[in-house]
């Protein structure tokens, strides 16, 4: 069969059309190419924005971590000391057996009292560093044999003479500003001499304290008699001042040779150390009748007590001995139920190589300086029980040492009459890893404790910065919140995903998720001001609910099973749980209505006294139950939503296959759905746990906010985050409290990071292991 040839189609010749050369296919291809370019550019921009945002978030997190570390590092830096050139003092016309040295709070002007010769020396920076005010004699006859410094702020001194008199001396520093230049001018005020003994005798050692109306002195005479002298002044109606003096010889109460003694700053206690290493404590509140309160052995019998000084606050005393031992003693109650105390060593420090000769206390904290016969100087802190600084200058023995008023420097006077000055950078002496995380023996406590107590109304307060109670509170609050939230959230997610009718699921799931939008401050407000009082009034009824509700649900379920099948089939599948709501509501109402009966039945008529008597528990209105319920209410929506999504995303064909093979819904749930959804459920638990760890406002408002360590559900607690919120507004910038709070924030940061990292690793392992599902 032949095929006829194709007839060519003639092409019309003429003027070309407007669209010649552009077919519809070409136009479509050109349009597609243009859209692809636009999409490619848009994808590139979106990718750049996403990468930039992700990198920015990571950099912000790293920046936050670096900032926290920067603020925390200074807490653990070692003490820095900067010496200055020694300054030689002018020679004295008469040799002096006693000497005292001091400095103003800016460490610019020092004074040196040698015998009765007083000299002021400029030790600040600049051209006036070696300028001085010439020394002058404070007494016409120059018969000073002993010097003493009163404890506390200021420069209140006393001179003991060879004829048994005591002469008060007060040195003051007045500041004046000329523009930006500061100048300091000293002034000296000499008081009226006071007779310390009935008969004139040289005073070899002296302790001195003064108040507005009273001067109290302890003087050791050349014949080894110890006299306690009290001089009172009273203003009379006619404008005159009457003075009265009381002198008591304490020698008969001290069988050993006296080697050191000191007065408390309130002049109500006199401590006397002896050659046999004993410490005698006298109660001298009644000046005419001092009583020996206690005698304690503070060193070996052949090692004399060579130096004594009360720390700021008058509770603890520093004891230095001839063997170089340094220890802190404080009165401790013998039993928790009594006010009887006994002196006990609470801190011991590394020993000096020779006898301790001088102890100078800080006017800012529980720090102090000790010096020995070899010229060694050591800086200690009582609370942290650490020796912060050891100086071994080559100048030989020291006559006196003084800790600057701001605890940022010290001055010493050598035997060859040279003034030595050190600048000290030691802003955080009370912070160590031990004081932050281990029990510490504080003043007034019977045993070492973990305590957070950052502030007080007085300057002599011993700050307590233990973070362990706060870490414990964080764990406790998280535990009780998770204990309530996890079962409810997971079981609710299981029921919603596997058993609830889809129509009800579409309404209930968004409702629960909306709960996550409630501000935590609202939840804390409701928990603290509404739920806590309700729980306190109806605690017996709520205890009864815990017993009755599970039993009522079990009975209702058994009755439902006993209902004829024809009637059960009329009930829409997936709504069976709604039938339980009337039962639960009825039980709750019944328990609340019978609250008095439950209290009588379970707690013998009064649940608070029953808890105290039988379990030793105190019921606080704002306790762990309140916080657990409120915080659990806050994290339930998060755990529920993520868990429900994980359960719902299990492939339906797997579930249908399991049911088709004869497995029940419960078997399918246990052996298939939960295993397949385990990575998502685990992620939900970790996110909820992290949410509970960092919660602030609920804990702040719904608990007692007390940093105590007790697992009782009836007590409150304080978490790290709540503590930061409470303390940071009052923390001085750069201070110990300020940096300790940043350390708490860093601990939260690290804990959250580690928690999320471990959770992600476990989630990945679960995902790899059960990916076949």
XYZ file of C-alpha atoms in Angstrom:
773
model
C 0.000 0.000 0.000
C 1.506 3.302 -1.080
C 1.289 6.504 0.933
C 0.428 9.623 -0.999
C 3.037 12.360 -0.789
C 2.501 15.207 1.647
C 1.306 18.441 0.131
C 3.312 21.423 1.316
C 1.358 24.224 2.935
C 2.149 27.584 1.537
C 3.362 30.258 3.888
C 1.699 33.638 3.577
C 4.112 36.385 2.845
C 3.547 39.805 4.234
C 4.037 42.031 7.274
C 5.029 40.006 10.368
C 2.580 39.966 13.287
C 3.239 41.552 16.733
C 3.727 38.141 18.451
C 5.855 36.622 15.764
C 8.662 34.539 17.238
C 6.875 34.079 20.656
C 4.819 30.925 20.904
C 2.558 30.132 23.917
C 4.988 27.382 25.039
C 7.923 29.772 25.001
C 5.971 32.332 27.008
C 5.034 29.692 29.595
C 8.637 28.544 29.885
C 9.804 32.136 30.237
C 7.229 32.741 32.990
C 8.226 29.579 34.822
C 11.879 30.591 34.673
C 11.069 33.969 36.140
C 9.006 32.474 38.991
C 11.773 30.011 39.747
C 14.240 32.844 40.016
C 11.958 34.747 42.383
C 11.381 31.591 44.449
C 15.086 30.879 44.535
C 15.849 34.416 45.702
C 13.066 34.227 48.302
C 14.356 30.857 49.529
C 17.849 32.268 49.814
C 16.644 35.278 51.791
C 14.542 33.078 54.086
C 17.450 30.693 54.580
C 19.745 33.604 55.417
C 17.254 35.057 57.906
C 16.707 31.685 59.582
C 20.433 30.952 59.834
C 21.142 34.470 61.077
C 18.368 34.189 63.668
C 19.591 30.793 64.841
C 23.201 31.943 65.080
C 22.074 35.114 66.871
C 20.148 33.092 69.441
C 23.155 30.856 70.042
C 25.427 33.892 70.373
C 22.970 35.524 72.782
C 22.897 32.401 74.924
C 26.689 32.172 74.886
C 26.865 35.871 75.707
C 24.533 35.408 78.663
C 26.644 32.514 79.897
C 29.848 34.536 79.472
C 28.308 37.466 81.373
C 27.249 35.211 84.235
C 30.720 33.662 84.404
C 32.292 37.129 84.338
C 30.200 38.237 87.327
C 30.870 35.043 89.284
C 34.635 34.631 88.777
C 35.618 37.467 91.198
C 34.066 35.482 94.063
C 36.860 32.909 93.821
C 39.861 35.093 92.991
C 42.669 34.975 95.588
C 43.390 37.872 97.880
C 45.686 40.469 96.338
C 48.152 42.507 98.402
C 50.211 45.483 97.314
C 53.016 46.658 99.644
C 54.300 50.219 99.775
C 57.707 51.522 100.704
C 58.330 51.455 104.469
C 58.413 54.862 106.134
C 60.942 55.546 108.875
C 59.557 57.403 111.864
C 61.323 60.114 113.789
C 63.289 58.941 116.841
C 61.856 59.518 120.316
C 63.512 61.388 123.108
C 62.359 58.774 125.602
C 62.013 55.065 124.690
C 58.428 53.784 124.709
C 57.432 50.313 125.833
C 53.958 50.408 124.269
C 52.816 51.469 120.812
C 49.616 51.682 118.767
C 49.101 52.409 115.090
C 46.020 53.295 113.047
C 44.852 54.760 109.752
C 41.843 56.642 108.396
C 39.260 54.886 106.218
C 40.846 56.167 102.972
C 44.320 54.945 103.988
C 45.858 58.358 103.492
C 46.750 59.433 106.989
C 48.197 57.130 109.646
C 48.856 57.838 113.291
C 51.496 56.288 115.513
C 51.194 56.461 119.288
C 54.456 55.448 120.983
C 54.202 55.960 124.698
C 52.711 59.427 124.950
C 54.221 60.587 121.628
C 51.641 60.928 118.836
C 52.709 61.337 115.216
C 50.629 61.576 112.012
C 52.097 60.311 108.746
C 50.678 60.733 105.250
C 50.806 57.379 103.483
C 48.577 58.154 100.506
C 49.711 58.499 96.907
C 51.196 61.666 95.514
C 53.867 64.147 96.592
C 52.525 64.267 100.163
C 53.185 60.572 100.690
C 56.057 61.160 103.114
C 54.846 64.394 104.670
C 54.033 64.212 108.329
C 52.839 66.150 111.302
C 55.599 66.288 113.912
C 55.089 64.134 116.955
C 54.014 65.722 120.187
C 53.800 64.533 123.754
C 50.324 64.065 125.119
C 51.480 64.079 128.752
C 53.826 66.523 130.387
C 55.791 63.844 132.244
C 55.572 61.126 129.547
C 54.995 58.225 131.931
C 52.923 55.898 129.655
C 53.452 52.180 130.285
C 50.473 50.580 128.459
C 48.172 51.394 125.562
C 44.784 49.989 124.557
C 42.341 50.399 121.696
C 38.572 50.221 122.174
C 36.674 47.790 119.960
C 34.256 49.111 117.391
C 34.318 51.953 114.916
C 36.371 55.058 115.507
C 39.755 55.565 117.100
C 39.191 55.531 120.842
C 42.432 54.853 122.680
C 43.569 54.772 126.278
C 46.952 55.296 127.916
C 47.920 53.574 131.152
C 50.535 55.339 133.257
C 53.102 54.245 135.767
C 51.109 55.778 138.592
C 47.968 53.690 137.858
C 45.968 56.240 135.889
C 44.127 55.719 132.625
C 43.834 58.609 130.182
C 41.329 58.353 127.295
C 42.457 59.619 123.893
C 40.109 60.071 120.919
C 41.444 60.667 117.405
C 39.140 61.910 114.686
C 39.680 62.505 110.971
C 37.768 65.348 109.338
C 37.360 65.440 105.561
C 37.257 68.589 103.516
C 36.785 68.986 99.764
C 38.220 71.774 97.632
C 36.674 71.058 94.260
C 37.633 67.478 93.463
C 40.537 67.431 95.904
C 39.996 65.773 99.287
C 41.961 66.694 102.350
C 41.936 64.998 105.742
C 42.708 66.831 108.960
C 43.286 64.950 112.244
C 42.154 66.120 115.664
C 43.020 64.768 119.103
C 40.905 64.945 122.243
C 42.366 63.919 125.609
C 39.974 62.904 128.354
C 40.119 63.291 132.101
C 42.501 60.844 133.832
C 40.818 58.006 135.732
C 42.387 56.144 138.624
C 42.440 52.442 137.768
C 43.741 51.215 141.138
C 43.428 52.306 144.750
C 47.211 52.640 145.044
C 49.534 54.044 142.386
C 51.252 51.237 140.481
C 52.541 50.898 136.906
C 49.992 49.402 134.494
C 51.578 46.712 132.321
C 48.563 45.744 130.171
C 45.265 47.468 129.537
C 41.793 46.838 128.025
C 39.457 49.747 127.482
C 35.841 50.390 126.378
C 33.767 53.543 126.575
C 30.182 54.646 126.023
C 28.449 57.988 126.328
C 28.022 57.696 130.092
C 30.453 55.012 131.168
C 34.074 54.040 130.824
C 35.128 50.510 131.731
C 38.734 49.361 131.992
C 40.662 46.258 132.950
C 44.233 46.918 134.059
C 46.984 44.432 134.886
C 49.434 45.917 137.348
C 53.083 45.251 137.897
C 52.284 43.039 140.897
C 50.079 40.814 138.619
C 46.808 42.039 140.121
C 43.967 42.478 137.656
C 41.654 45.392 138.413
C 38.277 46.095 136.813
C 37.413 49.806 136.959
C 34.105 51.408 135.965
C 33.731 55.161 135.802
C 30.196 56.551 135.394
C 29.142 60.131 134.750
C 25.640 61.427 135.473
C 24.213 64.807 134.468
C 22.554 66.503 137.436
C 19.495 68.809 137.212
C 21.629 71.857 137.978
C 23.739 71.223 134.888
C 26.755 69.806 136.660
C 28.176 66.339 136.057
C 28.761 63.853 138.852
C 31.253 61.029 138.442
C 31.447 57.768 140.347
C 34.052 55.024 140.117
C 33.934 51.329 141.020
C 37.117 49.293 141.410
C 37.161 45.508 141.828
C 40.195 43.264 142.183
C 39.665 40.035 140.164
C 42.938 38.404 141.099
C 41.407 36.021 143.644
C 39.142 34.524 140.974
C 42.055 33.723 138.658
C 44.507 31.223 140.161
C 46.882 31.303 137.188
C 49.166 34.033 135.893
C 47.295 36.436 133.571
C 48.819 36.729 130.089
C 46.040 38.354 127.995
C 42.587 39.839 128.440
C 39.978 41.773 126.466
C 36.646 43.525 126.919
C 33.613 43.099 124.697
C 32.558 46.197 122.774
C 29.478 46.550 124.993
C 31.701 46.188 128.063
C 29.504 43.470 129.558
C 32.018 40.606 129.337
C 35.667 40.373 130.346
C 37.749 37.491 129.010
C 41.023 36.614 130.690
C 43.648 34.230 129.282
C 46.263 32.641 131.495
C 49.669 31.009 131.335
C 48.056 27.571 131.735
C 46.031 27.955 128.531
C 42.738 28.650 130.275
C 40.108 31.229 129.411
C 38.104 32.856 132.210
C 34.832 34.561 131.270
C 33.505 37.207 133.666
C 30.019 38.675 133.542
C 30.600 42.339 134.439
C 27.187 43.809 133.768
C 27.046 44.621 137.472
C 30.264 46.567 137.843
C 30.498 46.171 141.611
C 29.810 42.419 141.539
C 31.457 40.712 138.560
C 30.877 36.971 138.433
C 32.953 34.217 136.895
C 30.617 32.669 134.342
C 32.810 29.982 132.810
C 36.311 28.583 132.650
C 37.478 26.665 129.599
C 40.775 25.157 128.479
C 41.550 26.688 125.083
C 45.087 25.319 124.529
C 47.584 22.863 125.947
C 48.332 23.403 129.613
C 51.886 24.587 128.997
C 50.903 26.925 126.127
C 49.842 30.333 127.372
C 47.091 32.436 125.869
C 49.016 35.359 124.395
C 46.342 37.342 122.517
C 42.566 37.791 122.699
C 40.108 39.831 120.643
C 36.356 39.825 120.163
C 35.077 39.654 116.610
C 32.531 42.235 115.539
C 29.267 41.415 117.305
C 30.785 40.304 120.636
C 29.761 36.669 120.262
C 32.980 35.041 119.123
C 36.476 35.590 120.422
C 39.761 34.923 118.635
C 42.363 33.161 120.777
C 46.086 33.190 119.996
C 48.532 31.066 121.972
C 52.265 30.804 122.637
C 52.477 27.843 120.260
C 51.105 29.932 117.380
C 47.635 28.388 117.383
C 44.723 30.555 116.233
C 41.139 29.549 116.960
C 37.696 31.120 117.259
C 35.541 30.304 120.299
C 31.881 31.134 120.777
C 29.157 30.285 123.325
C 27.037 27.347 122.159
C 23.841 26.132 123.804
C 24.267 22.846 125.618
C 20.784 21.621 124.612
C 18.237 22.987 122.106
C 15.684 23.521 124.882
C 17.888 25.537 127.222
C 19.619 28.904 127.264
C 22.686 27.581 129.073
C 25.800 27.946 126.937
C 29.402 26.843 127.003
C 32.395 28.128 125.080
C 33.368 25.902 122.181
C 35.943 26.149 119.423
C 34.071 26.490 116.130
C 36.970 27.375 113.802
C 40.674 26.570 113.814
C 43.302 28.017 111.503
C 46.801 27.120 110.403
C 49.288 27.800 113.209
C 51.910 30.511 113.192
C 55.539 29.511 113.454
C 55.887 31.447 116.707
C 53.721 32.905 119.452
C 50.800 35.085 118.461
C 51.337 38.596 119.782
C 48.608 40.732 118.226
C 45.033 40.269 116.930
C 43.247 43.029 115.033
C 39.635 42.600 113.971
C 37.813 43.922 110.931
C 35.134 46.583 111.368
C 33.258 45.298 108.300
C 32.945 41.527 108.644
C 34.186 38.504 110.557
C 37.743 38.926 109.335
C 40.806 39.503 111.518
C 44.579 39.796 111.337
C 47.085 37.974 113.531
C 50.772 38.720 113.986
C 53.521 36.669 115.650
C 56.874 37.329 117.322
C 58.725 36.594 114.092
C 56.960 39.371 112.203
C 54.587 37.099 110.313
C 51.171 38.524 109.429
C 48.110 36.477 108.464
C 44.659 37.506 107.336
C 41.812 35.159 108.306
C 38.055 35.021 107.989
C 36.054 33.308 110.690
C 32.957 32.205 108.759
C 34.820 30.669 105.835
C 37.526 29.289 108.180
C 40.269 30.165 105.742
C 43.572 31.981 105.933
C 43.368 34.428 103.072
C 46.809 35.951 103.193
C 50.228 35.094 104.631
C 52.869 37.823 104.785
C 56.426 37.143 105.898
C 58.168 40.511 105.782
C 61.836 40.711 106.628
C 61.544 43.583 109.081
C 61.527 41.383 112.193
C 59.090 41.584 115.087
C 56.103 43.927 114.968
C 55.023 46.211 117.776
C 51.424 46.692 116.557
C 49.209 46.005 113.535
C 45.961 47.642 112.487
C 43.274 46.497 110.028
C 41.967 49.490 108.051
C 38.328 50.491 108.713
C 37.193 49.320 105.251
C 39.152 46.050 105.555
C 41.129 46.943 102.434
C 44.538 47.489 103.956
C 46.739 47.194 107.028
C 49.495 49.161 108.676
C 52.181 47.819 111.001
C 54.821 49.297 113.244
C 58.143 47.461 113.427
C 60.581 47.246 116.325
C 62.961 49.569 114.502
C 60.212 52.229 114.239
C 59.268 51.852 110.602
C 55.722 52.081 109.300
C 54.703 49.344 106.842
C 51.584 49.739 104.731
C 49.794 47.125 102.586
C 46.829 47.608 100.255
C 44.557 44.523 100.313
C 41.996 43.521 97.680
C 39.769 41.015 99.430
C 36.113 41.871 98.685
C 34.577 38.406 99.151
C 36.312 36.685 102.090
C 33.207 34.804 103.221
C 32.765 32.900 99.952
C 34.285 29.489 99.345
C 32.904 26.311 97.833
C 32.507 25.014 101.398
C 30.428 27.990 102.582
C 28.298 27.782 99.430
C 27.505 24.088 99.470
C 28.600 22.458 102.761
C 27.428 22.880 106.377
C 29.090 25.752 108.228
C 29.344 26.366 111.945
C 27.827 29.814 112.460
C 27.686 31.901 115.614
C 24.748 30.939 117.818
C 24.238 27.504 116.214
C 24.644 24.191 117.998
C 26.081 22.401 114.972
C 27.120 23.125 111.375
C 24.116 24.090 109.258
C 23.163 24.853 105.680
C 21.629 28.314 105.908
C 20.740 31.117 103.510
C 20.322 34.429 105.328
C 21.731 37.308 103.374
C 20.771 40.392 105.358
C 20.060 41.704 108.808
C 19.467 44.943 110.613
C 22.924 45.239 112.181
C 26.446 45.513 110.810
C 27.782 42.699 112.981
C 25.561 40.157 111.240
C 27.291 37.003 110.011
C 26.126 36.594 106.415
C 25.101 33.080 105.406
C 25.255 32.308 101.702
C 24.639 28.577 101.445
C 23.056 27.757 98.084
C 22.242 24.190 99.095
C 18.848 25.043 100.700
C 17.910 26.898 97.513
C 18.959 23.982 95.311
C 17.007 21.690 97.614
C 13.952 23.953 97.374
C 14.189 23.950 93.581
C 14.299 20.154 93.531
C 11.479 19.897 96.068
C 9.157 22.245 94.191
C 9.891 20.537 90.888
C 9.324 17.101 92.405
C 5.895 17.899 93.833
C 4.814 19.741 90.693
C 5.889 16.874 88.444
C 4.369 14.343 90.837
C 0.980 15.934 90.260
C 1.305 17.050 86.646
C 2.894 14.063 84.918
C 0.258 11.395 85.698
C -2.644 13.734 84.955
C -1.123 15.125 81.759
C 0.072 11.793 80.336
C -3.132 9.918 81.175
C -5.230 12.761 79.784
C -3.172 12.720 76.587
C -3.590 8.943 76.285
C -7.332 9.126 76.756
C -7.715 12.032 74.350
C -5.627 10.397 71.612
C -6.793 6.793 71.937
C -10.242 6.657 73.487
C -12.056 9.999 73.271
C -14.558 10.659 70.514
C -13.030 12.938 67.829
C -15.800 15.531 68.202
C -15.034 15.972 71.900
C -11.290 15.835 71.280
C -11.600 18.791 68.904
C -13.088 20.865 71.744
C -11.233 19.610 74.807
C -7.690 19.655 73.404
C -7.695 23.391 72.494
C -9.289 24.189 75.832
C -6.463 22.513 77.743
C -3.855 24.152 75.530
C -5.343 27.577 76.255
C -4.521 26.959 79.932
C -0.844 27.405 79.042
C -1.547 31.054 78.227
C -2.518 31.895 81.804
C 0.125 34.188 83.357
C 2.023 32.519 86.177
C 1.559 35.614 88.332
C -2.199 35.019 88.153
C -1.751 31.384 89.123
C 0.526 32.391 92.002
C -1.959 35.021 93.151
C -4.858 32.548 93.131
C -2.784 29.848 94.794
C -1.457 32.087 97.565
C -4.539 34.158 98.346
C -7.381 31.809 97.509
C -6.340 28.160 97.318
C -3.996 28.187 100.333
C -6.695 29.362 102.814
C -9.239 26.993 101.245
C -6.851 24.080 101.625
C -6.089 25.032 105.223
C -9.799 25.092 106.125
C -10.696 21.902 104.236
C -7.542 19.819 104.541
C -9.329 16.897 106.276
C -11.977 16.846 103.528
C -9.321 16.890 100.815
C -7.534 14.051 102.547
C -10.822 12.143 102.479
C -11.136 12.882 98.744
C -7.821 11.132 98.142
C -9.339 8.016 99.706
C -12.877 8.185 98.374
C -12.500 9.383 94.779
C -10.482 6.363 93.532
C -12.923 4.032 95.280
C -15.928 5.854 93.809
C -14.464 5.692 90.283
C -13.787 1.979 90.682
C -17.335 1.288 91.871
C -18.792 3.420 89.063
C -16.717 1.536 86.496
C -17.888 -1.826 87.842
C -21.508 -0.673 87.737
C -21.032 0.536 84.175
C -19.708 -2.896 83.181
C -22.752 -4.529 84.778
C -25.142 -2.410 82.723
C -26.812 -4.523 79.989
C -25.034 -4.421 76.663
C -28.107 -3.094 74.882
C -28.056 -0.002 77.093
C -24.275 0.512 76.833
C -24.500 0.470 73.048
C -26.789 3.473 73.191
C -23.954 5.499 74.708
C -21.786 7.172 72.125
C -18.324 5.569 72.029
C -15.550 7.741 73.465
C -17.695 9.688 75.934
C -17.712 7.182 78.785
C -15.441 9.397 80.904
C -18.036 12.149 80.875
C -20.322 9.848 82.844
C -17.755 9.932 85.645
C -17.948 13.695 86.066
C -21.183 13.670 88.107
C -19.706 10.961 90.325
C -16.515 12.930 90.973
C -18.429 16.169 91.572
C -20.759 14.423 94.009
C -17.836 12.904 95.949
C -16.003 16.243 96.149
C -19.128 18.040 97.343
C -19.853 15.317 99.873
C -16.332 15.419 101.327
C -16.374 19.212 101.639
C -19.775 19.064 103.321
C -18.474 16.528 105.867
C -15.151 18.255 106.569
C -15.698 18.241 110.353
C -16.478 14.520 110.307
C -13.328 13.762 108.330
C -11.262 15.802 110.772
C -12.736 13.907 113.689
C -12.406 10.527 111.966
C -8.886 10.896 110.619
C -7.224 13.393 112.974
C -8.956 13.096 116.351
C -10.711 16.434 116.011
C -7.807 18.762 115.061
C -5.508 17.912 112.207
C -2.734 20.434 112.958
C -2.146 19.207 116.486
C -2.451 15.601 115.259
C 0.263 16.179 112.657
C 2.473 17.804 115.264
C 1.904 15.119 117.904
C 2.034 11.978 115.782
C 4.288 12.959 112.870
C 6.222 15.933 114.242
C 5.081 18.092 111.318
C 4.023 21.722 111.380
C 1.365 22.839 108.941
C 2.148 26.118 107.166
C -0.616 27.718 105.163
C 1.603 28.252 102.130
C 3.286 24.935 101.681
C 4.508 22.461 99.092
C 0.980 21.182 98.405
C -0.152 24.628 97.292
C 2.921 25.115 95.119
C 2.648 21.607 93.689
C -0.967 22.167 92.649
C -0.351 25.646 91.206
C 2.857 24.750 89.417
C 1.381 21.455 88.252
C -1.558 23.395 86.806
C 0.987 25.535 84.919
C 2.951 22.661 83.340
C 0.069 20.241 82.666
C -0.900 21.967 79.359
C 2.687 21.756 78.066
C 3.144 18.075 78.881
C -0.377 17.230 77.717
C -0.129 19.042 74.379
C 3.223 17.586 73.315
C 2.360 14.074 74.556
C -1.007 14.120 72.812
C 0.591 15.204 69.539
C 3.174 12.437 69.839
C 0.455 9.835 70.455
C -1.747 11.153 67.659
C 1.126 11.146 65.148
C 1.602 7.389 65.461
C 0.674 6.061 61.969
C -2.975 5.050 61.854
C -2.222 2.060 59.671
C -0.083 0.591 62.446
C -2.897 1.008 64.941
C -5.443 -0.404 62.499
C -3.173 -3.361 61.749
C -2.766 -4.107 65.444
C -6.521 -3.972 66.021
C -7.149 -6.102 62.932
C -4.828 -8.773 64.279
C -7.019 -9.072 67.380
C -5.212 -6.810 69.865
C -7.354 -4.751 72.170
C -7.010 -0.981 72.392
C -5.092 -1.308 75.660
C -2.701 -3.864 74.163
C -2.208 -1.631 71.141
C -1.564 1.294 73.425
C 0.955 -0.494 75.644
C 2.861 -2.502 73.049
C 2.718 -0.156 70.065
C 1.534 3.405 70.588
C 3.439 4.238 73.784
C 6.644 2.728 72.409
C 6.364 4.577 69.129
C 5.478 7.865 70.838
C 8.051 7.508 73.647
C 10.529 10.071 72.188
C 7.780 12.695 72.030
C 6.447 11.852 75.486
C 9.963 12.013 76.924
C 10.481 15.429 75.312
C 7.215 16.598 76.872
C 8.372 15.452 80.301
C 11.734 17.204 79.965
C 10.147 20.444 78.762
C 7.700 20.344 81.656
C 10.545 19.601 84.062
C 12.562 22.546 82.759
C 9.491 24.750 83.065
C 9.081 23.732 86.699
C 12.780 24.238 87.522
C 12.759 27.822 86.278
C 9.355 28.846 87.661
C 9.530 32.011 89.730
C 6.264 33.822 90.366
C 4.201 30.839 91.516
C 6.853 29.824 94.044
C 7.325 33.420 95.101
C 3.631 34.010 95.833
C 2.311 30.594 96.812
C 4.880 29.350 99.307
C 6.359 30.684 102.514
C 9.572 31.460 100.599
C 11.638 30.133 103.493
C 15.004 28.518 102.643
C 14.635 25.399 104.765
C 15.580 21.820 103.969
C 12.593 19.615 104.721
C 10.771 17.202 102.425
C 7.514 17.712 104.334
C 4.627 18.665 102.069
C 3.329 20.940 104.834
C 6.361 23.266 104.813
C 7.387 25.929 102.374
C 10.707 26.337 100.613
C 12.651 28.775 98.448
C 13.946 28.073 94.963
C 16.948 29.513 93.158
C 14.820 31.518 90.756
C 12.534 32.899 93.473
C 15.559 33.808 95.581
C 17.037 35.803 92.716
C 13.754 37.670 92.264
C 13.535 38.450 96.004
C 17.139 39.431 96.662
C 18.418 41.136 93.515
C 16.579 44.468 94.060
C 18.341 44.898 97.420
C 21.762 43.551 96.411
C 24.499 46.227 96.237
C 26.125 46.208 92.828
C 29.348 44.233 92.888
C 28.828 43.035 96.454
C 28.966 39.490 97.766
C 25.191 39.043 97.644
C 25.065 40.443 94.107
C 27.653 38.016 92.764
C 26.249 35.078 94.724
C 22.875 35.657 93.058
C 24.612 35.588 89.691
C 26.185 32.303 90.754
C 22.689 30.986 91.464
C 21.622 32.134 87.982
C 24.644 30.387 86.503
C 23.723 27.179 88.330
C 20.204 27.401 86.872
C 21.663 28.021 83.425
C 24.034 25.043 83.655
C 21.352 22.767 85.138
C 18.907 23.636 82.359
C 21.582 23.173 79.707
C 22.633 19.789 81.057
C 19.016 18.707 81.470
C 18.127 19.638 77.906
C 21.299 18.068 76.529
C 20.753 14.764 78.307
C 17.075 14.820 77.337
C 17.943 15.360 73.679
C 20.489 12.527 73.726
C 17.952 10.167 75.290
C 15.275 11.286 72.836
C 17.565 10.574 69.897
C 18.368 7.131 71.289
C 14.681 6.365 71.716
C 13.954 7.613 68.227
C 16.649 5.417 66.708
C 15.632 2.383 68.746
C 11.916 2.555 67.973
C 12.096 4.009 64.460
C 10.858 0.713 63.053
C 7.455 1.502 64.535
